[in-house]
């Protein structure tokens, strides 16, 4: 009884399912899109290409891959039937106006877009004389790169040091306070005078609760050209410059580090 009822209702269920609107599908961004030049970032990905005044449309993808002096243009094979002009389209590039244009294999324009924006859609004209519209729909787009602030750019520069005004080498051995923030002690460090073998040892005074500094684990130091270098157990170093009566990590990237000598 139940099986017979299901068989009778199945056609109605399928018809009803077919009447439901399909969920919008979006194509992922092309591979390596995040590494693309700034000029083309906003255009990368899938777009809907429509014939003006008609219901025919197709999803085309503006890729990152090089196609000669241009970029790869991809679309399903069925698009050639829906929009025959795509049969000649092989790549895309940006015109002098900054708007995209679709090109054929010989480098001639197939569709050029003259007006509009990525947000509102672009209007253009094809080599067949017909009008075309390119819209983003709900396809994902790369966000523009955030320009670095002047402060961030300055922080990455190495500070020029005048050795003539830097502290004398003989004044460097001693006990120091290491700080991540001004006047907030993180650890204490001892810079020892040069040993007989020429090494200049460094070591924590007592326990150091700062995880980053304990991983770095300074075991030595050197001084040249007014720049003090703390040498880690693994051999790499962190440079510091003398400013305002204390030493500062330079360039000032990553976790900050300040170092002030304690009075005897």
Tab-separated table of C-alpha atoms in Angstrom:
chain	number	residue	atom	x	y	z
A	1	UNK	CA	0.000	0.000	0.000
A	2	UNK	CA	2.729	2.469	1.049
A	3	UNK	CA	4.940	1.510	-1.922
A	4	UNK	CA	2.074	2.039	-4.340
A	5	UNK	CA	1.321	5.447	-2.807
A	6	UNK	CA	4.971	6.492	-3.137
A	7	UNK	CA	5.038	5.423	-6.804
A	8	UNK	CA	1.932	7.518	-7.518
A	9	UNK	CA	3.279	10.576	-5.663
A	10	UNK	CA	6.843	10.422	-7.019
A	11	UNK	CA	6.096	12.268	-10.315
A	12	UNK	CA	4.404	15.068	-8.359
A	13	UNK	CA	7.373	15.344	-5.996
A	14	UNK	CA	9.821	15.585	-8.894
A	15	UNK	CA	7.739	18.245	-10.646
A	16	UNK	CA	7.537	20.277	-7.461
A	17	UNK	CA	11.302	19.994	-6.928
A	18	UNK	CA	11.923	21.166	-10.471
A	19	UNK	CA	9.780	24.225	-9.866
A	20	UNK	CA	11.948	25.362	-6.961
A	21	UNK	CA	14.561	28.034	-7.774
A	22	UNK	CA	18.057	26.650	-8.069
A	23	UNK	CA	20.543	27.780	-5.439
A	24	UNK	CA	22.926	30.391	-6.748
A	25	UNK	CA	26.290	28.887	-7.613
A	26	UNK	CA	29.488	30.835	-7.525
A	27	UNK	CA	32.824	29.872	-9.036
A	28	UNK	CA	35.982	30.042	-6.898
A	29	UNK	CA	38.681	32.581	-7.612
A	30	UNK	CA	41.398	31.500	-10.064
A	31	UNK	CA	44.525	29.858	-8.696
A	32	UNK	CA	47.189	32.314	-7.470
A	33	UNK	CA	44.728	35.212	-7.774
A	34	UNK	CA	46.078	36.677	-4.526
A	35	UNK	CA	49.551	36.946	-6.119
A	36	UNK	CA	48.329	38.793	-9.214
A	37	UNK	CA	49.389	42.389	-10.001
A	38	UNK	CA	47.236	45.108	-8.456
A	39	UNK	CA	46.043	46.328	-11.866
A	40	UNK	CA	44.123	43.118	-12.609
A	41	UNK	CA	43.129	41.952	-9.114
A	42	UNK	CA	39.669	43.521	-9.171
A	43	UNK	CA	38.798	41.801	-12.462
A	44	UNK	CA	39.848	38.251	-11.640
A	45	UNK	CA	37.267	35.502	-11.258
A	46	UNK	CA	33.902	34.564	-12.725
A	47	UNK	CA	31.527	37.031	-14.423
A	48	UNK	CA	28.163	36.785	-16.141
A	49	UNK	CA	28.302	37.810	-19.795
A	50	UNK	CA	24.900	38.717	-21.235
A	51	UNK	CA	23.730	39.672	-24.705
A	52	UNK	CA	22.022	43.050	-24.350
A	53	UNK	CA	18.251	42.819	-24.714
A	54	UNK	CA	18.221	39.012	-24.651
A	55	UNK	CA	17.951	36.328	-21.998
A	56	UNK	CA	21.081	34.529	-23.159
A	57	UNK	CA	24.050	34.628	-20.779
A	58	UNK	CA	27.105	32.644	-19.826
A	59	UNK	CA	29.614	32.479	-16.997
A	60	UNK	CA	33.131	33.450	-18.101
A	61	UNK	CA	36.238	33.406	-15.922
A	62	UNK	CA	39.002	35.976	-16.181
A	63	UNK	CA	42.043	33.954	-15.157
A	64	UNK	CA	45.551	34.778	-14.017
A	65	UNK	CA	47.395	32.426	-16.347
A	66	UNK	CA	49.377	34.035	-19.146
A	67	UNK	CA	48.121	33.554	-22.698
A	68	UNK	CA	50.810	35.235	-24.777
A	69	UNK	CA	50.820	38.891	-23.740
A	70	UNK	CA	47.348	38.511	-22.285
A	71	UNK	CA	45.508	36.407	-19.672
A	72	UNK	CA	43.527	33.232	-20.026
A	73	UNK	CA	39.767	33.480	-20.585
A	74	UNK	CA	37.744	30.384	-19.677
A	75	UNK	CA	34.096	29.383	-20.161
A	76	UNK	CA	32.078	26.159	-20.674
A	77	UNK	CA	31.866	24.791	-24.222
A	78	UNK	CA	28.094	25.380	-24.182
A	79	UNK	CA	28.760	29.129	-24.075
A	80	UNK	CA	29.733	29.055	-27.735
A	81	UNK	CA	26.186	28.013	-28.546
A	82	UNK	CA	24.535	30.516	-26.217
A	83	UNK	CA	26.813	33.387	-27.244
A	84	UNK	CA	28.457	32.568	-30.605
A	85	UNK	CA	30.840	35.524	-30.307
A	86	UNK	CA	32.747	33.569	-27.645
A	87	UNK	CA	33.796	31.056	-30.278
A	88	UNK	CA	36.518	33.530	-31.262
A	89	UNK	CA	37.456	34.667	-27.724
A	90	UNK	CA	40.748	33.223	-26.454
A	91	UNK	CA	42.103	35.631	-23.838
A	92	UNK	CA	41.514	38.872	-21.982
A	93	UNK	CA	43.504	41.967	-21.148
A	94	UNK	CA	42.990	45.541	-19.981
A	95	UNK	CA	42.546	48.336	-22.497
A	96	UNK	CA	44.267	51.710	-22.086
A	97	UNK	CA	41.114	52.872	-20.280
A	98	UNK	CA	41.639	50.189	-17.623
A	99	UNK	CA	38.515	48.255	-18.696
A	100	UNK	CA	38.715	44.583	-19.731
A	101	UNK	CA	38.534	43.449	-23.314
A	102	UNK	CA	38.197	39.940	-24.753
A	103	UNK	CA	40.656	39.097	-27.533
A	104	UNK	CA	40.929	36.445	-30.236
A	105	UNK	CA	43.970	34.245	-30.864
A	106	UNK	CA	45.468	36.863	-33.180
A	107	UNK	CA	45.183	39.632	-30.580
A	108	UNK	CA	42.171	41.384	-32.103
A	109	UNK	CA	39.377	42.669	-29.903
A	110	UNK	CA	36.273	40.463	-29.727
A	111	UNK	CA	34.394	42.407	-27.043
A	112	UNK	CA	35.487	45.696	-25.534
A	113	UNK	CA	33.856	47.200	-22.445
A	114	UNK	CA	33.778	50.985	-22.419
A	115	UNK	CA	31.644	52.015	-19.457
A	116	UNK	CA	30.619	50.915	-15.982
A	117	UNK	CA	32.344	49.565	-12.892
A	118	UNK	CA	32.921	46.085	-11.456
A	119	UNK	CA	30.262	46.833	-8.842
A	120	UNK	CA	27.500	48.062	-11.159
A	121	UNK	CA	28.394	46.080	-14.285
A	122	UNK	CA	30.121	46.897	-17.557
A	123	UNK	CA	28.613	47.681	-20.945
A	124	UNK	CA	30.493	46.961	-24.137
A	125	UNK	CA	30.277	46.197	-27.814
A	126	UNK	CA	31.311	43.101	-29.701
A	127	UNK	CA	32.976	42.685	-33.078
A	128	UNK	CA	29.565	41.451	-34.269
A	129	UNK	CA	28.124	44.912	-33.606
A	130	UNK	CA	25.961	43.721	-30.720
A	131	UNK	CA	25.908	45.062	-27.176
A	132	UNK	CA	27.114	42.971	-24.244
A	133	UNK	CA	26.986	43.366	-20.482
A	134	UNK	CA	29.407	41.941	-17.925
A	135	UNK	CA	28.161	41.673	-14.344
A	136	UNK	CA	29.737	40.328	-11.177
A	137	UNK	CA	26.556	38.801	-9.705
A	138	UNK	CA	27.504	37.011	-6.467
A	139	UNK	CA	30.866	35.713	-7.629
A	140	UNK	CA	33.739	36.335	-5.164
A	141	UNK	CA	36.206	39.159	-5.713
A	142	UNK	CA	39.606	39.888	-4.264
A	143	UNK	CA	39.703	42.757	-1.816
A	144	UNK	CA	42.158	45.518	-2.754
A	145	UNK	CA	45.496	45.341	-1.025
A	146	UNK	CA	45.719	47.587	2.003
A	147	UNK	CA	48.478	50.127	1.394
A	148	UNK	CA	51.124	50.258	4.079
A	149	UNK	CA	51.023	53.279	6.319
A	150	UNK	CA	53.984	55.619	6.439
A	151	UNK	CA	54.725	54.403	9.969
A	152	UNK	CA	54.770	50.744	8.870
A	153	UNK	CA	57.056	51.526	5.940
A	154	UNK	CA	59.409	53.529	8.142
A	155	UNK	CA	59.526	50.721	10.722
A	156	UNK	CA	60.881	48.307	8.112
A	157	UNK	CA	63.827	50.535	7.237
A	158	UNK	CA	67.215	50.027	8.833
A	159	UNK	CA	68.182	53.073	10.886
A	160	UNK	CA	71.340	54.854	9.787
A	161	UNK	CA	73.839	55.050	12.657
A	162	UNK	CA	76.760	57.434	13.081
A	163	UNK	CA	79.476	55.365	14.824
A	164	UNK	CA	81.099	58.578	16.066
A	165	UNK	CA	78.091	59.353	18.283
A	166	UNK	CA	77.310	55.752	19.301
A	167	UNK	CA	78.324	54.363	22.733
A	168	UNK	CA	81.948	53.308	23.092
A	169	UNK	CA	82.537	49.527	22.891
A	170	UNK	CA	84.122	49.477	26.349
A	171	UNK	CA	80.860	50.815	27.866
A	172	UNK	CA	78.712	47.899	26.670
A	173	UNK	CA	79.499	45.023	29.084
A	174	UNK	CA	77.149	45.004	32.055
A	175	UNK	CA	73.663	44.152	33.303
A	176	UNK	CA	70.607	45.126	31.234
A	177	UNK	CA	66.848	45.147	31.520
A	178	UNK	CA	65.031	43.722	28.484
A	179	UNK	CA	61.596	45.233	27.788
A	180	UNK	CA	58.749	44.709	25.353
A	181	UNK	CA	57.187	47.992	26.480
A	182	UNK	CA	58.792	51.079	27.917
A	183	UNK	CA	59.565	50.729	31.653
A	184	UNK	CA	58.037	47.214	31.860
A	185	UNK	CA	60.778	44.711	32.646
A	186	UNK	CA	60.542	41.349	30.882
A	187	UNK	CA	63.939	39.798	31.662
A	188	UNK	CA	67.473	40.688	32.664
A	189	UNK	CA	70.509	40.077	30.504
A	190	UNK	CA	74.231	40.196	31.195
A	191	UNK	CA	76.673	41.158	28.458
A	192	UNK	CA	80.123	39.936	29.500
A	193	UNK	CA	83.447	41.342	28.403
A	194	UNK	CA	85.359	39.479	25.725
A	195	UNK	CA	86.872	36.158	26.827
A	196	UNK	CA	90.412	35.040	26.049
A	197	UNK	CA	89.203	33.279	22.894
A	198	UNK	CA	87.539	36.497	21.662
A	199	UNK	CA	83.970	35.413	22.366
A	200	UNK	CA	81.658	37.963	23.988
A	201	UNK	CA	79.171	35.940	26.056
A	202	UNK	CA	75.613	36.932	26.921
A	203	UNK	CA	73.253	35.196	29.338
A	204	UNK	CA	70.027	35.756	31.257
A	205	UNK	CA	70.319	36.835	34.852
A	206	UNK	CA	67.913	34.463	36.595
A	207	UNK	CA	64.783	33.091	34.957
A	208	UNK	CA	63.228	34.829	31.956
A	209	UNK	CA	59.410	34.513	31.768
A	210	UNK	CA	59.235	35.935	28.228
A	211	UNK	CA	58.649	32.986	25.861
A	212	UNK	CA	59.960	34.743	22.779
A	213	UNK	CA	63.212	35.739	24.472
A	214	UNK	CA	63.779	32.283	25.950
A	215	UNK	CA	63.292	30.723	22.510
A	216	UNK	CA	65.763	33.233	21.056
A	217	UNK	CA	68.125	32.366	23.965
A	218	UNK	CA	70.942	34.952	23.599
A	219	UNK	CA	74.383	33.448	24.196
A	220	UNK	CA	76.622	36.144	22.760
A	221	UNK	CA	76.890	39.671	21.418
A	222	UNK	CA	78.932	41.719	18.991
A	223	UNK	CA	79.289	45.414	18.241
A	224	UNK	CA	80.205	47.076	14.960
A	225	UNK	CA	79.447	50.398	13.324
A	226	UNK	CA	77.336	51.548	16.277
A	227	UNK	CA	74.984	48.546	15.995
A	228	UNK	CA	74.704	46.031	18.829
A	229	UNK	CA	73.806	42.477	17.838
A	230	UNK	CA	72.472	39.878	20.246
A	231	UNK	CA	73.431	36.413	19.011
A	232	UNK	CA	71.011	33.523	19.570
A	233	UNK	CA	72.079	29.999	20.504
A	234	UNK	CA	71.234	28.875	16.965
A	235	UNK	CA	73.498	31.517	15.469
A	236	UNK	CA	71.089	34.128	14.131
A	237	UNK	CA	71.048	37.645	15.520
A	238	UNK	CA	68.905	40.657	16.381
A	239	UNK	CA	70.305	44.151	15.839
A	240	UNK	CA	69.730	47.089	18.161
A	241	UNK	CA	70.522	50.803	17.864
A	242	UNK	CA	71.050	53.311	20.665
A	243	UNK	CA	68.341	55.969	21.026
A	244	UNK	CA	67.273	58.101	23.979
A	245	UNK	CA	69.547	56.396	26.490
A	246	UNK	CA	68.553	52.820	25.622
A	247	UNK	CA	68.841	50.211	22.883
A	248	UNK	CA	66.005	49.513	20.435
A	249	UNK	CA	65.484	46.622	18.024
A	250	UNK	CA	66.162	47.727	14.452
A	251	UNK	CA	64.445	47.454	12.070
A	252	UNK	CA	61.364	47.685	14.299
A	253	UNK	CA	59.445	44.749	12.809
A	254	UNK	CA	57.800	41.932	14.720
A	255	UNK	CA	57.725	41.946	18.509
A	256	UNK	CA	59.321	45.096	19.963
A	257	UNK	CA	62.470	44.847	22.049
A	258	UNK	CA	64.112	47.519	24.213
A	259	UNK	CA	67.237	47.158	26.312
A	260	UNK	CA	68.425	49.566	29.020
A	261	UNK	CA	71.651	49.252	30.985
A	262	UNK	CA	71.366	49.090	34.767
A	263	UNK	CA	73.550	51.286	36.884
A	264	UNK	CA	76.139	49.336	38.927
